[in-house]
Amino acid sequence: MSLILMSGNEAVARGAWEAGVAIGVGYPGTPSTEVLENLVRYDDVHCEWAPNEKVAAEVAAGVSMAGARVLVTMKHVGLNVAADPLFTQAYVGVGGGLVYLVADDPSMHSSQNEQDTRNYAAAAKVPVLEPSDSSEALAYVKRAFEISEQYDVPVIVRTTTRVSHSKSLVQTGERAEHAPGSYEKDASRFVMIPANARMRRVSLASRLDSLASCVESCDENRMELRDTGLGVITSGIVYQYVREALPEASILKLGMTSPFPEGLVLDFSSKVERIAVIEELDPYLTLRVKALGVKVVETGLPRIGEYSPGLISAAFGTVPLEKREPIRDLPPRPPLMCPGCPHRGVFYALGKLKAVVTGDIGCYTLGALPPLQAMDSCVCMGASIGMAHGMGLVKSTDRPIVAVIGDSTFAHSGITGLLHMVYNGGAGTVMVLDNRTTAMTGHQGNPVSGITLSGDPAPALDLEALATAVGARSVRMVNPHDPAEVLQVLKEETSADHVSLIIAKAPCALLVREKADPFAVDEELCTKCGRCIKLGCPAIAKDPETARAVIDATLCVGCEQCVRVCKADAIVPSGAACDIGRERS
Ligand SMILES: Cc1ncc(C[n+]2csc(CCOP(=O)(O)OP(=O)(O)O)c2C)c(N)n1
């Protein structure tokens, strides 16, 4: 037992370990990724990255059915992918405890949308626990396993970015081993044909009825009575903000918000003069409180984005605890592909092709930003291929249409899009940007890179063989660091009347340990054409006085993309540029 400063994600992992979890499985996604990366460090737990969240949830279902405790992790949009198994899992129930860790991202720090997972909990009819700090993250995960087994349901532990990523003190405990029960065949529970599902639907209703009394009295839902002039109903991280912004207010702190504790809310509202409900994202609590006939104070707080103590203070006219001036005058750091990023050469070529690029989610989405601006869409993981096919059906543009997708994203949900295109007689061009890793979320292994979560080698998916098996008529390999080669192959494939898969394979620049010698611009040869600047490499800038390109040797990793796009051969090894300089001086 010790007191340790932990992030919420570390604490979730610790809680799962202490709860005797046997297996952890998930798909990376900020802000949830570090949960499994921490859980895998505990010797007694086996952890796996799945190709996507649906598979992760199904693996978890199997572990639970076999009688062991299992944690499945994902970000909020991942639950869209895993929703299918989740909804029926609620009917099936659990063998060993089954806990979903789902991390929401108010303000979309690293997401394509804002979603409130509590709506899923209500729709799937499963309990949801909402920790407000790391200590609760650990405790609630342990509690979630107990609830899961006691009430025979999967349980969601919902965090948000500030709980997942901020650190607070955690009292750790020991692991309580949880021996898996033996598997007993029971088709009436595990085989959800309509006749069985109808029975389990009724069973779920009664399991929820017993849970309804649990939420009224559980330790996770508590009243903090102070000044009874104002009572605030809140949950998750917002509880911490309310404590800071409204220190005198009475609070009904809800740690378990599905099923909704109606009796507790009515009891609390009878003890205070006015009720305010303060919650980020959707009015999940608000609507339920109002449905009980409780009059709720209009706070004017936004329904979009993240809250803060300052925002709540401003809404209630209280003085924030401490007003810290934000640090100003920091140099702007817009999101950019790294120097030497292989995606850059591909987007340069796509720009030259003037293609309509249906994009996907990953580091390569940065190809949508200036100066490359070579991406037309990004909706959800795997969407690029179906969208390219759909656009191709309409024929409203003469421009070539190219779908661009990363290796992890292709394995996640791109393969079925390719299958659709082939099956339906499409003639699209798909590019897999295979940088040998899941870069955007911090370099996790995936089935294409062939590295497991434990760091062990695994069979790497053979993209060429896969594309051929799926039915792509042409499969080409290109060097993404050579934009001219990429452009040539793109021209050939987009003008052909068949499905083609182009694999642009080169490791993420951050995986390349040995930095190649940097390049420099030969001032005399530079024609100021700006081609190299249009690559958008952070190592290349325009000299404000001479308008010539200059290369920062400390940033340049020697990928040679700029060397290849320069028509004047003005980009040379930096050693050679020094020699040239010496000769001239
Ligand atoms: C359904 C879903 N799950 C997870 C994520 C988080 N996420 C965004 S991009 C990405 C994978 C990116 O890897 P890859 O396709 O290999 O591209 P790279 O970043 O390496 O260029 C992940 C896991 C998400 N946005 N949506």
Coordinates of C-alpha atoms and ligand atoms in Angstrom, one line a residue:
M1 CA 0.0 0.0 0.0
S2 CA 1.4 3.4 -1.0
L3 CA 0.4 6.8 -2.0
I4 CA 1.4 7.5 -5.6
L5 CA 0.8 10.4 -8.0
M6 CA -0.9 8.8 -11.0
S7 CA -2.7 9.9 -14.1
G8 CA -6.3 8.7 -14.4
N9 CA -5.2 6.3 -17.1
E10 CA -2.5 4.8 -14.8
A11 CA -5.0 4.6 -12.0
V12 CA -7.6 2.8 -14.2
A13 CA -4.9 0.2 -15.1
R14 CA -3.9 -0.1 -11.4
G15 CA -7.6 -0.6 -10.4
A16 CA -8.0 -3.3 -13.0
W17 CA -4.9 -5.1 -11.8
E18 CA -5.9 -4.9 -8.2
A19 CA -9.4 -6.2 -9.2
G20 CA -7.6 -9.4 -10.5
V21 CA -8.3 -8.7 -14.1
A22 CA -6.8 -11.5 -16.3
I23 CA -7.0 -9.8 -19.7
G24 CA -6.9 -6.2 -21.1
V25 CA -7.8 -5.6 -24.7
G26 CA -8.6 -2.4 -26.7
Y27 CA -7.8 -0.1 -29.6
P28 CA -5.7 3.1 -29.1
G29 CA -7.5 6.4 -29.0
T30 CA -6.7 9.6 -27.1
P31 CA -7.4 10.1 -24.2
S32 CA -7.7 6.3 -23.4
T33 CA -4.5 4.9 -24.9
E34 CA -2.2 4.8 -21.9
V35 CA -4.6 2.5 -19.9
L36 CA -3.5 -0.6 -21.7
E37 CA 0.0 0.7 -22.1
N38 CA 0.2 0.7 -18.3
L39 CA -1.8 -2.5 -17.7
V40 CA 0.6 -4.5 -19.9
R41 CA 3.4 -3.6 -17.4
Y42 CA 1.7 -5.8 -14.8
D43 CA 3.1 -9.3 -15.1
D44 CA -0.1 -11.1 -14.2
V45 CA -2.2 -9.5 -16.9
H46 CA -2.2 -10.4 -20.6
C47 CA -2.9 -7.4 -22.8
E48 CA -3.6 -7.1 -26.5
W49 CA -4.2 -4.4 -29.1
A50 CA -7.2 -5.4 -31.3
P51 CA -7.5 -4.2 -34.9
N52 CA -10.6 -2.2 -33.8
E53 CA -12.9 -1.7 -30.9
K54 CA -15.5 -4.1 -32.1
V55 CA -13.0 -6.9 -32.1
A56 CA -11.7 -5.8 -28.7
A57 CA -15.2 -5.9 -27.3
E58 CA -15.8 -9.4 -28.8
V59 CA -12.5 -10.7 -27.3
A60 CA -13.6 -9.3 -24.0
A61 CA -17.0 -11.0 -24.4
G62 CA -15.1 -14.3 -24.9
V63 CA -12.9 -13.8 -21.9
S64 CA -15.9 -13.0 -19.7
M65 CA -17.8 -16.0 -21.1
A66 CA -14.9 -18.2 -20.1
G67 CA -15.2 -16.8 -16.6
A68 CA -12.3 -14.4 -16.2
R69 CA -12.3 -10.7 -15.5
V70 CA -11.5 -8.4 -18.5
L71 CA -11.0 -4.7 -19.2
V72 CA -11.8 -3.4 -22.7
T73 CA -10.6 0.1 -23.5
M74 CA -11.4 2.7 -26.2
K75 CA -12.1 6.4 -26.8
H76 CA -15.6 7.7 -27.2
V77 CA -15.8 7.2 -31.0
G78 CA -14.5 3.7 -30.5
L79 CA -17.8 2.9 -28.7
N80 CA -19.6 3.6 -32.0
V81 CA -17.6 0.8 -33.5
A82 CA -18.1 -1.5 -30.4
A83 CA -21.7 -0.6 -29.9
D84 CA -23.0 -3.7 -31.7
P85 CA -21.5 -6.3 -29.3
L86 CA -22.1 -4.0 -26.3
F87 CA -25.9 -3.7 -26.8
T88 CA -26.4 -7.5 -26.9
Q89 CA -23.8 -8.2 -24.2
A90 CA -26.2 -6.4 -21.8
Y91 CA -28.7 -9.1 -22.6
V92 CA -26.1 -11.9 -22.4
G93 CA -24.7 -10.7 -19.1
V94 CA -21.2 -11.7 -17.9
G95 CA -19.3 -14.7 -16.7
G96 CA -16.2 -13.0 -15.3
G97 CA -16.6 -9.2 -14.7
L98 CA -16.6 -7.2 -17.9
V99 CA -15.7 -3.5 -17.7
Y100 CA -15.5 -1.0 -20.6
L101 CA -13.2 1.9 -20.1
V102 CA -14.5 4.6 -22.5
A103 CA -12.8 8.1 -22.5
D104 CA -14.7 11.1 -23.8
D105 CA -13.0 14.2 -25.2
P106 CA -14.9 17.4 -24.5
S107 CA -13.6 20.2 -26.7
M108 CA -12.2 17.7 -29.1
H109 CA -8.5 18.0 -28.1
S110 CA -7.8 15.0 -30.3
S111 CA -11.1 13.8 -31.8
Q112 CA -13.3 14.4 -34.7
N113 CA -16.4 14.9 -32.7
E114 CA -17.8 15.3 -29.1
Q115 CA -19.9 12.5 -27.8
D116 CA -21.3 11.8 -24.4
T117 CA -20.9 8.1 -23.6
R118 CA -23.5 8.3 -20.9
N119 CA -26.1 8.3 -23.7
Y120 CA -24.7 5.0 -24.8
A121 CA -24.9 3.6 -21.3
A122 CA -28.6 4.5 -21.1
A123 CA -29.3 3.2 -24.6
A124 CA -27.5 -0.1 -24.0
K125 CA -29.0 -0.3 -20.6
V126 CA -25.7 -0.8 -18.7
P127 CA -24.4 1.0 -15.6
V128 CA -22.0 3.8 -15.9
L129 CA -19.5 5.1 -13.3
E130 CA -17.9 8.5 -13.7
P131 CA -14.7 9.1 -11.6
S132 CA -13.7 12.6 -10.9
D133 CA -10.0 12.1 -10.2
S134 CA -7.3 9.4 -10.3
S135 CA -8.1 8.0 -6.8
E136 CA -11.7 7.5 -7.9
A137 CA -10.6 6.1 -11.2
L138 CA -8.8 3.3 -9.4
A139 CA -11.7 2.7 -6.9
Y140 CA -14.5 2.8 -9.5
V141 CA -12.8 0.3 -11.8
K142 CA -12.6 -2.1 -8.9
R143 CA -16.2 -1.4 -8.0
A144 CA -17.2 -1.8 -11.6
F145 CA -16.0 -5.4 -11.6
E146 CA -18.0 -6.1 -8.5
I147 CA -21.1 -4.6 -10.0
S148 CA -20.6 -6.4 -13.2
E149 CA -20.5 -9.8 -11.5
Q150 CA -23.2 -9.0 -8.9
Y151 CA -25.7 -7.7 -11.3
D152 CA -24.7 -9.8 -14.4
V153 CA -24.1 -6.8 -16.7
P154 CA -21.1 -5.2 -18.5
V155 CA -20.3 -1.9 -16.9
I156 CA -18.9 1.3 -18.5
V157 CA -16.4 3.4 -16.6
R158 CA -16.5 6.8 -18.4
T159 CA -13.6 9.2 -18.1
T160 CA -13.0 12.5 -19.8
T161 CA -9.6 14.0 -21.0
R162 CA -8.9 15.8 -17.8
V163 CA -9.5 12.7 -15.6
S164 CA -7.5 10.5 -18.0
H165 CA -4.5 12.8 -18.3
S166 CA -4.2 14.8 -15.1
K167 CA -2.5 13.4 -12.1
S168 CA -3.6 13.2 -8.5
L169 CA -2.7 11.1 -5.4
V170 CA -3.8 7.5 -5.3
Q171 CA -3.8 5.1 -2.5
T172 CA -2.8 1.8 -4.1
G173 CA -3.7 -1.7 -2.7
E174 CA -2.8 -5.3 -3.4
R175 CA -4.1 -7.5 -6.2
A176 CA -7.0 -9.7 -5.2
E177 CA -6.6 -12.7 -7.4
H178 CA -9.8 -13.6 -9.2
A179 CA -9.8 -17.3 -10.2
P180 CA -11.9 -17.8 -13.4
G181 CA -15.0 -19.9 -12.9
S182 CA -15.3 -22.9 -15.1
Y183 CA -17.2 -22.5 -18.4
E184 CA -20.6 -24.1 -18.4
K185 CA -22.5 -24.3 -21.7
D186 CA -25.7 -22.3 -21.5
A187 CA -27.2 -21.5 -24.9
S188 CA -30.2 -19.8 -23.3
R189 CA -27.7 -17.1 -22.1
F190 CA -25.0 -17.0 -24.8
V191 CA -26.9 -17.7 -28.0
M192 CA -29.0 -14.7 -28.7
I193 CA -31.5 -16.1 -31.2
P194 CA -34.8 -14.3 -30.8
A195 CA -36.4 -16.9 -28.5
N196 CA -33.5 -16.6 -26.1
A197 CA -33.0 -12.9 -26.5
R198 CA -36.7 -12.3 -25.6
M199 CA -36.0 -14.1 -22.3
R200 CA -32.8 -12.2 -21.7
R201 CA -34.5 -8.9 -22.5
V202 CA -36.8 -9.6 -19.5
S203 CA -33.9 -10.7 -17.4
L204 CA -32.1 -7.5 -18.2
A205 CA -35.1 -5.5 -17.1
S206 CA -35.1 -7.2 -13.7
R207 CA -31.3 -7.0 -13.4
L208 CA -31.7 -3.2 -13.9
D209 CA -34.5 -3.0 -11.4
S210 CA -32.1 -4.4 -8.7
L211 CA -29.4 -2.0 -9.8
A212 CA -31.9 0.9 -9.5
S213 CA -31.9 0.4 -5.7
C214 CA -28.1 0.1 -5.7
V215 CA -27.6 3.5 -7.2
E216 CA -29.8 5.1 -4.5
S217 CA -27.5 3.9 -1.7
C218 CA -24.1 3.2 -3.2
D219 CA -21.1 5.0 -1.9
E220 CA -20.3 6.5 -5.3
N221 CA -23.4 8.7 -5.1
R222 CA -23.2 11.0 -2.1
M223 CA -24.7 14.3 -0.8
E224 CA -22.4 17.0 0.5
L225 CA -24.5 19.4 2.5
R226 CA -23.1 22.9 3.0
D227 CA -25.1 26.1 2.4
T228 CA -28.5 24.9 1.4
G229 CA -29.3 28.0 -0.7
L230 CA -27.8 26.3 -3.7
G231 CA -27.6 22.6 -4.4
V232 CA -25.5 21.4 -7.4
I233 CA -26.0 18.0 -9.0
T234 CA -22.8 17.0 -10.9
S235 CA -20.6 14.2 -11.9
G236 CA -17.0 13.4 -13.2
I237 CA -14.4 16.0 -13.4
V238 CA -17.0 18.8 -13.2
Y239 CA -17.4 17.9 -9.6
Q240 CA -13.8 19.2 -9.0
Y241 CA -14.6 22.4 -10.9
V242 CA -17.7 23.0 -8.9
R243 CA -15.9 22.5 -5.6
E244 CA -13.4 25.1 -6.7
A245 CA -15.8 27.6 -8.2
L246 CA -18.7 27.2 -5.7
P247 CA -17.0 26.1 -2.4
E248 CA -20.1 26.9 -0.3
A249 CA -22.6 25.1 -2.4
S250 CA -24.2 21.8 -1.4
I251 CA -23.5 19.1 -3.9
L252 CA -25.0 15.8 -5.0
K253 CA -22.0 14.1 -6.4
L254 CA -23.0 11.3 -8.7
G255 CA -20.4 8.6 -9.4
M256 CA -22.9 6.2 -10.9
T257 CA -25.2 7.9 -13.3
S258 CA -26.8 5.0 -15.1
P259 CA -29.3 3.8 -13.8
F260 CA -30.3 7.3 -12.7
P261 CA -30.7 7.7 -8.9
E262 CA -34.2 9.3 -9.0
G263 CA -34.9 8.9 -5.2
L264 CA -31.6 10.5 -4.3
V265 CA -32.1 13.4 -6.6
L266 CA -35.6 14.1 -5.1
D267 CA -34.3 13.8 -1.6
F268 CA -31.4 16.2 -2.3
S269 CA -33.8 18.7 -4.0
S270 CA -36.0 18.7 -0.9
K271 CA -32.9 19.8 1.2
V272 CA -31.8 22.8 -0.8
E273 CA -33.6 26.0 -2.0
R274 CA -32.4 26.0 -5.6
I275 CA -31.0 23.2 -7.8
A276 CA -28.4 23.7 -10.6
V277 CA -27.2 20.8 -12.7
I278 CA -23.6 21.3 -13.9
E279 CA -22.3 18.9 -16.5
E280 CA -20.1 18.9 -19.6
L281 CA -21.4 17.8 -23.0
D282 CA -25.0 16.5 -23.2
P283 CA -27.7 17.4 -20.7
Y284 CA -27.8 13.8 -19.5
L285 CA -28.4 14.6 -15.9
T286 CA -30.3 17.8 -16.5
L287 CA -33.0 16.1 -18.6
R288 CA -33.5 13.3 -16.0
V289 CA -33.6 15.8 -13.1
K290 CA -36.2 17.9 -15.0
A291 CA -38.2 14.8 -15.8
L292 CA -38.7 14.3 -12.1
G293 CA -40.4 17.7 -11.9
V294 CA -37.5 19.4 -10.2
K295 CA -37.1 23.0 -11.1
V296 CA -33.6 23.6 -12.4
V297 CA -31.7 27.0 -12.4
E298 CA -30.7 28.1 -15.9
T299 CA -26.9 28.5 -15.6
G300 CA -26.2 29.8 -19.1
L301 CA -23.3 27.4 -19.3
P302 CA -22.5 26.2 -22.8
R303 CA -23.5 22.7 -24.1
I304 CA -20.4 22.6 -26.3
G305 CA -16.8 22.1 -25.1
E306 CA -14.9 21.6 -21.9
Y307 CA -15.8 23.4 -18.6
S308 CA -13.3 24.9 -16.2
P309 CA -13.6 26.4 -12.7
G310 CA -13.3 29.8 -14.2
L311 CA -16.2 29.2 -16.6
I312 CA -18.4 28.1 -13.7
S313 CA -17.3 31.0 -11.5
A314 CA -18.2 33.4 -14.3
A315 CA -21.7 31.8 -14.7
F316 CA -22.4 32.2 -11.0
G317 CA -20.7 35.5 -10.4
T318 CA -18.2 34.0 -7.8
V319 CA -14.6 34.8 -7.6
P320 CA -12.3 32.1 -8.9
L321 CA -9.9 30.7 -6.4
E322 CA -6.8 32.0 -8.1
K323 CA -6.6 33.9 -11.4
R324 CA -3.6 32.8 -13.3
E325 CA -2.5 34.7 -16.3
P326 CA -2.0 32.4 -19.2
I327 CA 1.6 32.5 -20.5
R328 CA 1.6 34.7 -23.6
D329 CA 4.2 35.3 -26.3
L330 CA 4.8 31.6 -26.9
P331 CA 5.8 30.8 -30.5
P332 CA 2.8 29.3 -32.3
R333 CA 3.0 25.6 -32.8
P334 CA 0.5 24.6 -35.5
P335 CA 0.1 20.9 -36.0
L336 CA 2.5 19.8 -38.7
M337 CA 3.9 16.6 -40.2
C338 CA 7.4 16.0 -38.8
P339 CA 10.5 16.6 -40.8
G340 CA 11.1 13.5 -42.9
C341 CA 7.4 12.3 -42.5
P342 CA 6.7 10.0 -45.4
H343 CA 3.1 11.2 -45.7
R344 CA 4.4 14.6 -47.0
G345 CA 5.7 13.3 -50.3
V346 CA 2.4 11.5 -51.0
F347 CA 0.3 14.6 -50.4
Y348 CA 2.7 16.7 -52.5
A349 CA 2.1 14.3 -55.4
L350 CA -1.7 14.2 -54.8
G351 CA -1.7 18.0 -55.0
K352 CA 0.1 17.9 -58.3
L353 CA -2.4 15.4 -59.5
K354 CA -5.2 17.8 -58.5
A355 CA -7.0 14.7 -57.1
V356 CA -10.1 14.7 -55.0
V357 CA -8.7 13.0 -51.9
T358 CA -11.1 11.2 -49.6
G359 CA -9.0 11.1 -46.4
D360 CA -9.1 9.2 -43.2
I361 CA -7.9 9.6 -39.6
G362 CA -4.2 9.6 -38.6
C363 CA -1.1 11.8 -38.8
Y364 CA -1.8 12.0 -42.6
T365 CA -4.9 14.0 -41.9
L366 CA -2.4 16.9 -41.6
G367 CA -2.2 16.7 -45.4
A368 CA -5.5 18.7 -45.3
L369 CA -3.6 21.8 -43.8
P370 CA -1.6 24.4 -45.6
P371 CA 0.6 24.4 -47.5
L372 CA -0.3 20.9 -48.9
Q373 CA -4.1 21.2 -48.6
A374 CA -4.5 18.0 -50.4
M375 CA -7.3 16.3 -48.6
D376 CA -11.0 16.8 -49.3
S377 CA -12.7 14.8 -46.5
C378 CA -12.1 13.1 -43.1
V379 CA -15.1 11.8 -41.2
C380 CA -14.4 8.6 -39.3
M381 CA -11.9 5.8 -39.3
G382 CA -12.2 3.8 -42.5
A383 CA -14.5 6.2 -44.3
S384 CA -12.0 7.2 -47.0
I385 CA -12.6 4.1 -49.2
G386 CA -16.4 3.9 -49.1
M387 CA -16.5 7.7 -49.7
A388 CA -14.2 7.4 -52.7
H389 CA -16.4 4.7 -54.1
G390 CA -19.6 6.7 -53.4
M391 CA -18.2 9.8 -55.1
G392 CA -17.1 7.7 -58.1
L393 CA -20.7 6.5 -58.5
V394 CA -22.0 10.1 -58.9
K395 CA -19.4 11.2 -61.5
S396 CA -19.8 14.9 -60.7
T397 CA -16.1 15.6 -61.0
D398 CA -13.6 15.0 -63.8
R399 CA -10.8 15.0 -61.3
P400 CA -9.3 11.7 -60.3
I401 CA -10.6 10.4 -56.9
V402 CA -8.1 8.8 -54.5
A403 CA -8.8 7.3 -51.1
V404 CA -5.9 7.7 -48.6
I405 CA -5.7 5.6 -45.4
G406 CA -3.1 4.8 -42.8
D407 CA -1.9 1.2 -42.1
S408 CA -3.6 1.0 -38.7
T409 CA -6.8 2.6 -40.0
F410 CA -6.8 0.2 -43.0
A411 CA -6.6 -2.8 -40.6
H412 CA -9.2 -1.1 -38.3
S413 CA -12.0 -0.6 -40.9
G414 CA -10.5 -0.1 -44.4
I415 CA -10.5 -3.7 -45.6
T416 CA -14.3 -3.9 -45.8
G417 CA -14.4 -0.7 -47.7
L418 CA -12.0 -2.1 -50.3
L419 CA -14.1 -5.3 -50.4
H420 CA -17.2 -3.2 -51.1
M421 CA -15.5 -1.4 -53.9
V422 CA -14.4 -4.6 -55.6
Y423 CA -17.6 -6.4 -55.0
N424 CA -19.7 -3.6 -56.5
G425 CA -17.5 -3.2 -59.7
G426 CA -15.9 0.1 -58.6
A427 CA -12.8 1.4 -60.2
G428 CA -11.2 3.4 -57.4
T429 CA -7.7 4.1 -56.4
V430 CA -6.8 3.4 -52.7
M431 CA -3.5 4.4 -51.2
V432 CA -2.4 2.8 -47.9
L433 CA 0.2 5.0 -46.2
D434 CA 2.1 2.3 -44.4
N435 CA 4.4 4.0 -42.0
R436 CA 4.8 0.8 -40.0
T437 CA 3.0 2.1 -36.9
T438 CA 0.0 3.7 -35.4
A439 CA 1.7 7.1 -35.3
M440 CA -1.0 9.5 -34.3
T441 CA -1.8 7.9 -31.0
G442 CA 1.9 7.4 -30.0
H443 CA 3.4 4.5 -32.0
Q444 CA 1.3 1.5 -31.0
G445 CA 1.9 -1.7 -32.9
N446 CA -0.8 -3.0 -35.2
P447 CA -1.5 -6.0 -37.4
V448 CA 0.3 -4.4 -40.4
S449 CA 3.4 -3.4 -38.4
G450 CA 3.5 -6.9 -36.8
I451 CA 4.3 -5.8 -33.3
T452 CA 2.1 -6.7 -30.3
L453 CA 1.2 -4.6 -27.3
S454 CA 3.9 -6.5 -25.3
G455 CA 6.4 -5.4 -27.9
D456 CA 6.8 -9.0 -29.3
P457 CA 7.0 -9.7 -33.1
A458 CA 3.8 -10.9 -34.7
P459 CA 2.9 -12.0 -38.2
A460 CA 2.7 -8.7 -40.2
L461 CA -0.2 -8.4 -42.5
D462 CA 0.9 -8.8 -46.2
L463 CA -1.0 -5.9 -47.7
E464 CA -0.2 -6.9 -51.3
A465 CA -1.5 -10.5 -50.8
L466 CA -4.5 -9.1 -49.0
A467 CA -5.4 -6.7 -51.7
T468 CA -5.0 -9.3 -54.3
A469 CA -7.2 -11.8 -52.4
V470 CA -9.9 -9.1 -51.9
G471 CA -9.8 -8.6 -55.7
A472 CA -7.9 -5.4 -56.4
R473 CA -6.7 -5.8 -60.0
S474 CA -3.5 -3.8 -59.5
V475 CA -1.3 -3.6 -56.4
R476 CA 1.7 -1.2 -56.6
M477 CA 4.4 -0.3 -54.2
V478 CA 5.8 3.3 -54.1
N479 CA 8.4 5.2 -52.2
P480 CA 6.6 8.0 -50.5
H481 CA 9.8 10.0 -50.2
D482 CA 9.8 10.2 -54.1
P483 CA 6.9 12.4 -55.1
A484 CA 7.6 12.0 -58.8
E485 CA 7.4 8.3 -58.6
V486 CA 4.2 8.5 -56.5
L487 CA 2.7 10.9 -59.1
Q488 CA 3.5 8.7 -62.0
V489 CA 2.0 5.6 -60.4
L490 CA -1.1 7.7 -59.3
K491 CA -1.5 8.9 -62.9
E492 CA -1.4 5.3 -64.2
E493 CA -3.8 3.9 -61.7
T494 CA -6.4 6.7 -61.7
S495 CA -6.7 6.5 -65.4
A496 CA -7.2 2.7 -65.4
D497 CA -10.6 1.2 -65.1
H498 CA -10.0 -1.1 -62.2
V499 CA -9.6 -1.1 -58.4
S500 CA -6.0 -0.5 -57.4
L501 CA -4.2 -0.4 -54.1
I502 CA -1.0 1.6 -53.9
I503 CA 1.1 0.9 -50.9
A504 CA 3.3 3.9 -49.9
K505 CA 5.7 2.2 -47.5
A506 CA 8.4 4.0 -45.4
P507 CA 8.7 4.1 -41.6
C508 CA 7.4 7.0 -39.6
A509 CA 10.3 9.6 -39.3
L510 CA 10.2 9.2 -35.5
L511 CA 10.9 5.5 -35.7
V512 CA 14.1 6.0 -37.7
R513 CA 16.8 6.1 -35.1
E514 CA 19.7 6.9 -37.4
K515 CA 19.3 10.4 -38.8
A516 CA 20.7 10.7 -42.3
D517 CA 23.0 13.6 -43.1
P518 CA 21.1 16.9 -43.5
F519 CA 20.8 18.9 -46.7
A520 CA 21.4 22.5 -47.4
V521 CA 20.5 25.0 -50.2
D522 CA 23.1 26.1 -52.6
E523 CA 22.4 29.8 -52.8
E524 CA 23.7 30.2 -56.2
L525 CA 21.6 27.5 -57.7
C526 CA 18.3 28.3 -55.8
T527 CA 15.9 29.9 -58.3
K528 CA 13.5 30.9 -55.5
C529 CA 10.7 28.9 -57.2
G530 CA 9.3 27.8 -53.8
R531 CA 8.7 24.2 -54.8
C532 CA 10.5 22.9 -51.7
I533 CA 8.6 25.4 -49.5
K534 CA 5.3 23.9 -50.7
L535 CA 6.3 20.6 -49.1
G536 CA 5.5 22.2 -45.8
C537 CA 8.6 20.7 -44.1
P538 CA 9.4 22.4 -40.8
A539 CA 13.1 22.2 -41.7
I540 CA 12.6 24.4 -44.8
A541 CA 11.9 28.2 -44.6
K542 CA 12.0 31.1 -47.0
D543 CA 14.7 33.6 -46.2
P544 CA 12.8 36.9 -45.8
E545 CA 15.6 38.9 -47.3
T546 CA 16.7 36.9 -50.3
A547 CA 13.4 34.9 -50.8
R548 CA 15.6 31.8 -51.2
A549 CA 14.9 28.6 -49.4
V550 CA 17.0 27.8 -46.3
I551 CA 17.2 24.5 -44.5
D552 CA 17.6 24.2 -40.8
A553 CA 20.3 21.5 -40.4
T554 CA 19.2 20.7 -36.9
L555 CA 15.7 19.8 -38.1
C556 CA 16.6 18.1 -41.4
V557 CA 16.6 14.3 -41.2
G558 CA 17.9 13.8 -44.8
C559 CA 14.7 12.2 -46.2
E560 CA 15.5 13.8 -49.7
Q561 CA 11.9 14.7 -50.5
C562 CA 13.0 18.3 -51.1
V563 CA 16.0 17.2 -53.1
R564 CA 13.7 15.3 -55.4
V565 CA 11.2 18.2 -56.0
C566 CA 13.9 20.8 -56.6
K567 CA 14.2 21.3 -60.4
A568 CA 17.4 23.3 -60.1
D569 CA 19.4 20.7 -58.1
A570 CA 20.0 23.4 -55.5
I571 CA 19.5 21.1 -52.5
V572 CA 22.8 19.4 -51.7
P573 CA 24.3 17.5 -48.8
S574 CA 25.1 20.1 -46.1
G575 CA 28.8 19.1 -46.1
A576 CA 28.9 19.8 -49.8
A577 CA 27.2 23.2 -49.3
C578 CA 29.9 24.1 -46.8
D579 CA 32.6 23.1 -49.2
I580 CA 30.9 25.1 -52.0
G581 CA 30.7 28.1 -49.5
R582 CA 34.4 27.7 -48.7
E583 CA 35.4 27.6 -52.3
R584 CA 33.5 30.7 -53.1
S585 CA 34.7 32.7 -50.1
Ligands
LIG1 C1 -13.1 4.7 -33.9 C2 -11.8 5.4 -33.6 N1 -10.9 4.8 -32.8 C3 -9.7 5.3 -32.5 C4 -9.4 6.6 -33.0 C5 -8.1 7.3 -32.6 N2 -7.2 7.3 -33.8 C6 -7.1 8.3 -34.6 S1 -6.2 8.0 -35.9 C7 -5.7 6.5 -35.3 C8 -4.8 5.6 -36.1 C9 -3.8 6.2 -36.9 O1 -2.9 5.3 -37.3 P1 -2.6 5.1 -38.9 O2 -3.8 4.9 -39.6 O3 -1.6 4.0 -39.0 O4 -2.0 6.5 -39.3 P2 -0.7 7.3 -38.8 O5 -1.1 8.1 -37.7 O6 0.3 6.3 -38.5 O7 -0.3 8.1 -40.0 C10 -6.4 6.3 -34.1 C11 -6.1 5.0 -33.4 C12 -10.4 7.3 -33.7 N3 -10.2 8.5 -34.2 N4 -11.5 6.6 -34.0

